[in-house]
């Protein structure tokens, strides 16, 4: 098993999804995948944004992020996809896993981080 940062998804027994944000040898740091996905795009609420995301008008802001995660879940579930889907129990059998609390991740978002390869 080789969990890739920001790419593979890990599902727990309750249906929560996580993504690895740091990897050192056999130690993984995970954070809630929806939270991590919320830091992928910087939104500027201008006319271009309104046109690009018109179907989301009068929707909850989380819907755009959940749709992005749902897309990633579908592709990670396919055997021939770029990302993989792992079961948390299997991951904890192969790695020492720690979790980042959501508020802690908020203080340390993806913004300003180096490329993923810096964590390998």
Coordinates of N, CA and C in Angstrom, one line a residue:
X1 N 0.8 -1.2 0.0 CA 0.0 0.0 0.0 C 0.9 1.2 0.0
X2 N 0.6 2.2 -0.9 CA 1.3 3.4 -1.0 C 0.4 4.6 -1.2
X3 N -0.1 5.1 0.0 CA -1.0 6.2 0.0 C -0.3 7.5 -0.6
X4 N -0.9 8.1 -1.6 CA -0.3 9.3 -2.1 C -1.0 10.6 -1.6
X5 N -0.2 11.6 -1.3 CA -0.7 12.8 -0.7 C -1.6 13.5 -1.6
X6 N -2.6 14.1 -1.0 CA -3.6 15.0 -1.7 C -4.3 14.3 -2.9
X7 N -4.1 13.0 -3.1 CA -4.6 12.3 -4.2 C -5.6 11.2 -3.9
X8 N -5.1 10.3 -3.0 CA -5.9 9.1 -2.6 C -6.9 9.5 -1.5
X9 N -8.0 8.8 -1.5 CA -9.0 9.0 -0.5 C -9.0 7.8 0.5
X10 N -9.3 8.1 1.7 CA -9.4 7.1 2.8 C -10.8 7.2 3.4
X11 N -11.5 6.1 3.5 CA -12.9 6.1 4.0 C -13.0 5.3 5.3
X12 N -13.6 5.9 6.3 CA -13.8 5.2 7.6 C -15.1 4.4 7.6
X13 N -15.4 3.7 8.7 CA -16.6 2.9 8.8 C -17.9 3.7 8.9
X14 N -17.8 5.0 9.1 CA -19.0 5.8 9.1 C -19.3 6.6 7.9
X15 N -18.4 6.4 6.9 CA -18.6 7.1 5.6 C -17.9 8.4 5.5
X16 N -17.0 8.7 6.4 CA -16.2 9.9 6.3 C -15.0 9.7 5.4
X17 N -14.6 10.7 4.7 CA -13.5 10.6 3.8 C -12.3 11.5 4.3
X18 N -11.1 11.0 4.1 CA -9.9 11.7 4.6 C -8.9 11.7 3.4
X19 N -8.0 12.6 3.5 CA -6.9 12.7 2.6 C -5.6 12.9 3.3
X20 N -4.5 12.3 2.9 CA -3.2 12.4 3.5 C -2.6 13.7 3.1
X21 N -2.2 14.5 4.1 CA -1.5 15.8 3.8 C -0.1 15.8 4.2
X22 N 0.4 14.7 4.9 CA 1.8 14.6 5.2 C 2.1 13.1 5.3
X23 N 3.3 12.8 4.9 CA 3.8 11.4 4.9 C 5.3 11.4 5.2
X24 N 5.6 10.6 6.2 CA 7.0 10.5 6.6 C 7.3 9.0 6.9
X25 N 7.8 8.3 5.9 CA 8.0 6.9 6.1 C 6.7 6.1 6.2
X26 N 6.5 5.5 7.3 CA 5.2 4.8 7.6 C 4.3 5.6 8.5
X27 N 4.4 6.9 8.5 CA 3.5 7.7 9.3 C 2.7 8.6 8.3
X28 N 1.4 8.7 8.5 CA 0.5 9.5 7.7 C -0.2 10.5 8.6
X29 N -0.4 11.7 8.1 CA -1.3 12.7 8.7 C -2.5 12.9 7.8
X30 N -3.7 12.7 8.4 CA -4.9 12.8 7.6 C -5.7 14.0 8.1
X31 N -6.5 14.5 7.1 CA -7.5 15.5 7.4 C -8.8 15.2 6.7
X32 N -9.9 15.7 7.2 CA -11.2 15.5 6.5 C -11.0 16.0 5.0
X33 N -11.5 15.1 4.1 CA -11.3 15.4 2.7 C -12.1 16.6 2.2
X34 N -13.3 16.8 2.7 CA -14.1 18.0 2.3 C -13.4 19.3 2.8
X35 N -12.9 19.3 3.9 CA -12.1 20.4 4.4 C -10.9 20.7 3.5
X36 N -10.2 19.7 3.2 CA -9.0 19.9 2.4 C -9.4 20.4 1.0
X37 N -10.5 19.8 0.4 CA -10.9 20.3 -0.9 C -11.4 21.7 -0.9
X38 N -11.8 22.2 0.3 CA -12.2 23.6 0.4 C -11.1 24.6 0.2
X39 N -9.9 24.1 0.3 CA -8.7 24.9 0.2 C -8.0 24.8 -1.2
X40 N -8.6 24.1 -2.1 CA -8.0 23.9 -3.4 C -8.2 25.1 -4.4
X41 N -9.3 25.8 -4.3 CA -9.6 26.9 -5.2 C -9.8 28.2 -4.4
X42 N -9.3 29.3 -4.9 CA -9.5 30.6 -4.4 C -10.7 31.2 -5.2
X43 N -11.7 31.6 -4.5 CA -12.9 32.1 -5.1 C -12.9 33.6 -5.1
X44 N -13.2 34.2 -6.2 CA -13.3 35.7 -6.3 C -14.7 35.9 -6.8
X45 N -15.6 36.4 -6.0 CA -17.0 36.5 -6.3 C -17.3 37.7 -7.2
X46 N -16.9 37.5 -8.5 CA -17.0 38.6 -9.5 C -17.9 38.0 -10.6
X47 N -18.1 38.8 -11.7 CA -18.9 38.4 -12.8 C -18.4 37.1 -13.5
X48 N -17.1 36.9 -13.6 CA -16.6 35.6 -14.2 C -17.0 34.4 -13.3
X49 N -16.9 34.6 -12.0 CA -17.3 33.5 -11.1 C -18.8 33.2 -11.3
X50 N -19.6 34.2 -11.3 CA -21.0 34.1 -11.5 C -21.4 33.3 -12.7
X51 N -20.7 33.5 -13.8 CA -20.9 32.8 -15.1 C -20.4 31.4 -15.0
X52 N -19.2 31.2 -14.4 CA -18.6 29.8 -14.4 C -19.5 28.9 -13.5
X53 N -20.0 29.5 -12.4 CA -20.7 28.6 -11.4 C -22.2 29.0 -11.3
X54 N -22.8 29.4 -12.4 CA -24.2 29.8 -12.5 C -25.1 28.8 -11.9
X55 N -24.8 27.5 -12.1 CA -25.8 26.5 -11.6 C -25.8 26.4 -10.1
X56 N -24.8 27.0 -9.4 CA -24.8 27.0 -8.0 C -25.5 28.2 -7.3
X57 N -26.0 29.1 -8.1 CA -26.6 30.3 -7.6 C -27.8 29.9 -6.7
X58 N -27.9 30.5 -5.5 CA -28.9 30.2 -4.5 C -28.7 28.8 -3.9
X59 N -27.5 28.3 -3.9 CA -27.2 27.1 -3.2 C -26.3 27.3 -2.0
X60 N -26.1 26.3 -1.2 CA -25.2 26.5 -0.1 C -23.8 26.4 -0.6
X61 N -22.9 27.2 0.0 CA -21.5 27.3 -0.5 C -20.8 25.9 -0.4
X62 N -21.2 25.1 0.6 CA -20.6 23.8 0.7 C -20.9 22.8 -0.5
X63 N -22.0 23.1 -1.2 CA -22.4 22.2 -2.3 C -21.3 22.1 -3.4
X64 N -20.7 23.2 -3.7 CA -19.6 23.2 -4.7 C -18.5 22.3 -4.3
X65 N -18.1 22.4 -3.0 CA -17.0 21.6 -2.5 C -17.4 20.1 -2.4
X66 N -18.6 19.9 -2.0 CA -19.1 18.5 -1.9 C -19.2 17.9 -3.3
X67 N -19.6 18.6 -4.3 CA -19.6 18.1 -5.6 C -18.2 17.7 -6.1
X68 N -17.2 18.5 -5.8 CA -15.8 18.3 -6.1 C -15.4 17.0 -5.4
X69 N -15.7 16.8 -4.2 CA -15.3 15.6 -3.4 C -16.0 14.4 -4.0
X70 N -17.3 14.5 -4.3 CA -18.1 13.4 -4.9 C -17.5 13.0 -6.2
X71 N -17.0 13.9 -7.0 CA -16.3 13.6 -8.2 C -15.1 12.8 -7.9
X72 N -14.3 13.2 -7.0 CA -13.1 12.5 -6.6 C -13.3 11.1 -6.1
X73 N -14.4 11.0 -5.3 CA -14.8 9.7 -4.8 C -15.1 8.7 -5.9
X74 N -15.9 9.1 -6.8 CA -16.3 8.3 -8.0 C -15.1 7.8 -8.7
X75 N -14.1 8.7 -9.0 CA -12.9 8.3 -9.7 C -12.0 7.5 -8.9
X76 N -11.9 7.7 -7.6 CA -11.0 6.9 -6.7 C -11.5 5.5 -6.6
X77 N -12.8 5.4 -6.7 CA -13.5 4.1 -6.6 C -13.2 3.2 -7.8
X78 N -12.8 3.7 -8.9 CA -12.6 2.9 -10.1 C -11.2 2.4 -10.1
X79 N -11.0 1.2 -10.5 CA -9.7 0.5 -10.4 C -8.7 1.1 -11.3
X80 N -9.1 1.7 -12.5 CA -8.1 2.2 -13.4 C -8.0 3.7 -13.3
X81 N -8.4 4.3 -12.2 CA -8.2 5.7 -12.1 C -6.9 6.2 -11.5
X82 N -6.6 7.4 -11.6 CA -5.4 8.0 -11.1 C -5.2 7.9 -9.6
X83 N -6.3 8.2 -8.8 CA -6.3 8.1 -7.4 C -6.8 6.8 -6.9
X84 N -6.6 6.5 -5.6 CA -7.1 5.2 -5.1 C -8.0 5.5 -3.9
X85 N -8.8 4.5 -3.6 CA -9.7 4.6 -2.4 C -9.2 3.5 -1.5
X86 N -9.0 3.9 -0.2 CA -8.5 2.9 0.8 C -9.5 2.9 2.0
X87 N -9.5 1.8 2.6 CA -10.3 1.7 3.9 C -9.4 2.1 5.0
X88 N -10.0 2.9 5.9 CA -9.1 3.4 7.1 C -8.5 2.3 7.9
X89 N -9.3 1.2 8.1 CA -8.8 0.1 8.9 C -7.6 -0.5 8.2
X90 N -7.6 -0.6 6.9 CA -6.4 -1.2 6.2 C -5.2 -0.2 6.2
X91 N -5.5 1.1 6.1 CA -4.5 2.1 6.2 C -3.8 2.0 7.6
X92 N -4.6 2.0 8.6 CA -4.0 1.9 10.0 C -3.2 0.6 10.2
X93 N -3.5 -0.4 9.5 CA -2.7 -1.6 9.5 C -1.3 -1.5 8.9
X94 N -1.2 -0.5 8.0 CA 0.1 -0.3 7.3 C 0.8 1.0 7.7
X95 N 0.1 1.9 8.3 CA 0.7 3.2 8.7 C 0.4 3.6 10.1
X96 N 1.2 4.4 10.7 CA 0.8 5.0 12.0 C 0.1 6.3 11.5
X97 N -1.2 6.4 11.9 CA -2.0 7.5 11.4 C -2.3 8.5 12.5
X98 N -2.2 9.8 12.2 CA -2.6 10.8 13.1 C -3.6 11.7 12.3
X99 N -4.5 12.4 13.0 CA -5.5 13.2 12.3 C -5.2 14.7 12.7
X100 N -5.5 15.5 11.8 CA -5.4 17.0 12.1 C -6.9 17.4 12.4
X101 N -7.1 18.1 13.5 CA -8.4 18.6 13.8 C -8.7 19.7 12.8
X102 N -10.0 19.9 12.5 CA -10.4 20.8 11.4 C -9.9 22.2 11.7
X103 N -10.0 22.7 13.0 CA -9.6 24.0 13.3 C -8.1 24.2 13.1
X104 N -7.3 23.2 13.4 CA -5.9 23.2 13.3 C -5.6 23.3 11.8
X105 N -6.3 22.6 10.9 CA -6.0 22.7 9.5 C -6.4 24.0 9.0
X106 N -7.4 24.7 9.5 CA -7.8 26.0 9.1 C -6.6 27.0 9.3
X107 N -5.9 26.8 10.4 CA -4.7 27.6 10.6 C -3.5 27.3 9.7
X108 N -3.5 26.1 9.1 CA -2.4 25.7 8.3 C -3.0 25.2 6.9
X109 N -3.6 26.0 6.2 CA -4.2 25.6 4.9 C -3.2 25.3 3.8
X110 N -3.6 24.7 2.8 CA -2.8 24.3 1.6 C -2.1 25.6 1.1
X111 N -2.7 26.7 1.2 CA -2.1 28.0 0.7 C -0.7 28.2 1.3
X112 N 0.2 28.4 0.4 CA 1.6 28.6 0.9 C 2.4 27.4 1.1
X113 N 1.8 26.2 0.9 CA 2.6 25.0 1.0 C 3.4 24.7 -0.2
X114 N 4.4 23.9 -0.1 CA 5.3 23.5 -1.2 C 4.6 22.4 -2.0
X115 N 5.2 22.0 -3.0 CA 4.6 20.9 -3.8 C 4.5 19.6 -3.0
X116 N 3.6 18.7 -3.4 CA 3.4 17.5 -2.7 C 4.7 16.7 -2.5
X117 N 5.6 16.7 -3.4 CA 6.8 15.9 -3.3 C 7.7 16.3 -2.1
X118 N 7.5 17.5 -1.6 CA 8.2 17.9 -0.4 C 7.9 17.0 0.8
X119 N 6.7 16.4 0.8 CA 6.3 15.6 1.9 C 6.7 14.1 1.8
X120 N 7.2 13.7 0.6 CA 7.5 12.2 0.4 C 8.7 11.8 1.2

